[in-house]
Coordinates of C-alpha atoms in Angstrom, one line a residue:
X14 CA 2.8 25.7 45.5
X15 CA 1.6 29.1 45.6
X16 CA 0.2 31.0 48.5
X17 CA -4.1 31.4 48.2
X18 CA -3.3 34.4 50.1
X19 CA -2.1 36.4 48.4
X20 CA -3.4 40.0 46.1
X21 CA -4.9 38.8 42.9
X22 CA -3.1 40.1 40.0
X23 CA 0.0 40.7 42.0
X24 CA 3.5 39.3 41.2
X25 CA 4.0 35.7 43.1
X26 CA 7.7 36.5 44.8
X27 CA 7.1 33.9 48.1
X28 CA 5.5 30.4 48.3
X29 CA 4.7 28.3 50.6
X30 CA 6.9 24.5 50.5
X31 CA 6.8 21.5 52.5
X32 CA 9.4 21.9 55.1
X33 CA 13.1 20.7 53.7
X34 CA 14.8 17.6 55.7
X35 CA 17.6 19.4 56.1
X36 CA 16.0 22.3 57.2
X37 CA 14.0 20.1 59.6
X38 CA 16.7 18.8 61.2
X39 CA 18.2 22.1 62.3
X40 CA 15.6 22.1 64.5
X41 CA 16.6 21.7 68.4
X42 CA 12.3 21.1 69.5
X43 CA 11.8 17.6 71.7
X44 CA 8.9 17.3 68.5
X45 CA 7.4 19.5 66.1
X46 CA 3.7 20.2 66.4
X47 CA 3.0 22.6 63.8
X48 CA 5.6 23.8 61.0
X49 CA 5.7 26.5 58.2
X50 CA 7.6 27.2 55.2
X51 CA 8.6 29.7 52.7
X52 CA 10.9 30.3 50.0
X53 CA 11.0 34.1 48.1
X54 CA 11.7 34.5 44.6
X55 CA 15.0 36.6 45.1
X56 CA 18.3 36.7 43.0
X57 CA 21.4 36.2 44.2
X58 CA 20.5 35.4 47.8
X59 CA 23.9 34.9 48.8
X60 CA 24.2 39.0 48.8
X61 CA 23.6 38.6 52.5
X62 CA 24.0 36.2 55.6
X63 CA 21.2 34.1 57.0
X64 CA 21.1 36.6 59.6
X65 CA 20.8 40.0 57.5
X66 CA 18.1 38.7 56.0
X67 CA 16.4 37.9 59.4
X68 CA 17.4 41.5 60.5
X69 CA 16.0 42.7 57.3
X70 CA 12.8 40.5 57.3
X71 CA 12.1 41.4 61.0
X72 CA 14.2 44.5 62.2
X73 CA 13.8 46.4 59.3
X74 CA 9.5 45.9 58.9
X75 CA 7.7 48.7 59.4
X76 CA 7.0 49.8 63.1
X77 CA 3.8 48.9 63.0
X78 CA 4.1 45.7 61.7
X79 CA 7.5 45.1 64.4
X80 CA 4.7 46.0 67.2
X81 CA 2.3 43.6 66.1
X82 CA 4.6 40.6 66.0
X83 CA 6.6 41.6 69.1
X84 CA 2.4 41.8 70.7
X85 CA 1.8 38.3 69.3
X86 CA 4.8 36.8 70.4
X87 CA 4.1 37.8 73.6
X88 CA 0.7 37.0 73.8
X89 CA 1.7 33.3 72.9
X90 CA 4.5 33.1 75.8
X91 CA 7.3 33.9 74.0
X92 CA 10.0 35.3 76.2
X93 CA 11.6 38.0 74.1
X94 CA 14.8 39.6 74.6
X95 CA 15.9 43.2 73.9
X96 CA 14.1 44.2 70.3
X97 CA 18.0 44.6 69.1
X98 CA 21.3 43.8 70.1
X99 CA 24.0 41.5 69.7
X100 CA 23.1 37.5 70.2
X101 CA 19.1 38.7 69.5
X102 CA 16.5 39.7 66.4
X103 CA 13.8 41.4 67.2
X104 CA 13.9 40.0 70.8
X105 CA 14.3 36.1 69.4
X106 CA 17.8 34.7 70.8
X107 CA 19.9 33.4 68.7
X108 CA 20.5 29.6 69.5
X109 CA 23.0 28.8 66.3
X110 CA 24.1 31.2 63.4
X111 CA 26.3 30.9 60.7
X112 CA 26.8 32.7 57.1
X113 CA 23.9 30.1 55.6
X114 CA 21.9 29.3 59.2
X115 CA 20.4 31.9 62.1
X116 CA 18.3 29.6 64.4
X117 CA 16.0 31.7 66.7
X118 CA 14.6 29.6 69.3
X119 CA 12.4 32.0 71.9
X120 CA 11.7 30.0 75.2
X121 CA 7.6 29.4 76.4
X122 CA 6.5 30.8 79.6
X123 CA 3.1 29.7 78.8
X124 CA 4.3 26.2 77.0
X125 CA 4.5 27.5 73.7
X126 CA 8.6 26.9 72.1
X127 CA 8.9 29.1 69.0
X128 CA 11.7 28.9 66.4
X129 CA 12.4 30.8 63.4
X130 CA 14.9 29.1 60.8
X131 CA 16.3 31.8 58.1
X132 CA 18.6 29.1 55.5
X133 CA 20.7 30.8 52.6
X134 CA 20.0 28.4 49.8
X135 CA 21.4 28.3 46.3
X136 CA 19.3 31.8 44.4
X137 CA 16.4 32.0 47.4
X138 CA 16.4 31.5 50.8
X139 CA 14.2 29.4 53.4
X140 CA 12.0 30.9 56.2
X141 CA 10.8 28.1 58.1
X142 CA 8.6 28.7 61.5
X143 CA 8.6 25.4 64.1
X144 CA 6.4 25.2 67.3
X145 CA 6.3 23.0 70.3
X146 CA 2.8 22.8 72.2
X147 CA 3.6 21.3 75.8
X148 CA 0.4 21.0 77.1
X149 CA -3.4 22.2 76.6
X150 CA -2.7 26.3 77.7
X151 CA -0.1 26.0 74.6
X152 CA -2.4 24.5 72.3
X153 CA -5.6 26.7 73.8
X154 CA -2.7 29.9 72.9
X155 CA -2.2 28.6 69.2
X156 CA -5.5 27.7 68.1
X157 CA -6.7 31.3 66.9
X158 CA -2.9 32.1 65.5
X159 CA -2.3 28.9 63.6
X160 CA -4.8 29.9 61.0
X161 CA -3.4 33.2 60.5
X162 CA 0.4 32.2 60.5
X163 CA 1.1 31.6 57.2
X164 CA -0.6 34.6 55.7
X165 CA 1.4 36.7 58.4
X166 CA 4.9 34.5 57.5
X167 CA 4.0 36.2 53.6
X168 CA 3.4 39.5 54.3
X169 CA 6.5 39.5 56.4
X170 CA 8.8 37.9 53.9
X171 CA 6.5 40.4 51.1
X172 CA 7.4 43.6 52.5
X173 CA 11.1 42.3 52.9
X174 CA 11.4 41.3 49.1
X175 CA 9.7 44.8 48.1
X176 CA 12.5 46.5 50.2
X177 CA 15.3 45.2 49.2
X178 CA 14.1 45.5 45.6
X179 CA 13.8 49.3 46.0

């Protein structure tokens, strides 16, 4: 499937797919109210680790762009941690990470349970967003982002894929 968001006449390099299984079930959520998925056209993708690719996705965005998601984040309830370090990206911590898997799962403070899943796959890899709603403040908190979540998932992964193929 390919993103309607996207520039007309440019190069498709990231659609949007149904959410794998087995990317599903790396999920630690109680349940799933809202899930995303993307998959970049990118060769090899085993150049890097799960997590270099989340540090180049996210840490390696443009300022501007690193500002805007840390503000959303925030603005949802998503406690955040330092914007680098060891054990965190771009403030998510990291809950399980290995060469093909980094699971960031940030915790609500509002209700709102965030994770971002970056899966090496055979010749792409998978960027898969989950949330957890616990409550109506949650759901009142993601109404106005869920429409613009995908589009913001594609220029993310975008500007990554242009990067790296500088």
């Amino acid at each position: 499937m390919v993103d309607s968001t996207s520039h007309p006449g440019a190069p498709e390099r990231v659609c949007h797919v149904p959410v794998p299984p087995d990317a599903h079930a790396l999920s630690t959520l109680a349940w799933i109210d809202y899930e995303n998925a993307l998959v970049p056209d990118l060769d090899p993708a085993q150049d890097r680790t799960a997590e270099q690719w989340a540090r180049t996705v996210l840490e390696d965005a443009p300022s501007d762009t690193r500002q805007a998601l840390t503000k959303g984040w925030t603005a949802l309830g998503l406690q955040l941690g330092p914007a680098q370090g060891q054990g965190f990206v771009l403030g998510w911590p990291v809950r399980h990470s290995t060469p093909d898997v980094l699971l960031l799962s940030a915790d609500p403070t509002l209700g709102l349970h965030g994770q971002l899943l970056f899966q090496r796959r055979p010749h792409t890899l998978l960027l898969a967003a989950f949330i957890q709603l616990d409550g109506e403040r949650a759901r009142a908190l993601w109404a106005p982002a869920e429409g613009r979540h995908p589009h913001v998932m594609h220029q993310v992964l975008e500007q990554a894929i242009s990067r790296t193929a500088a």
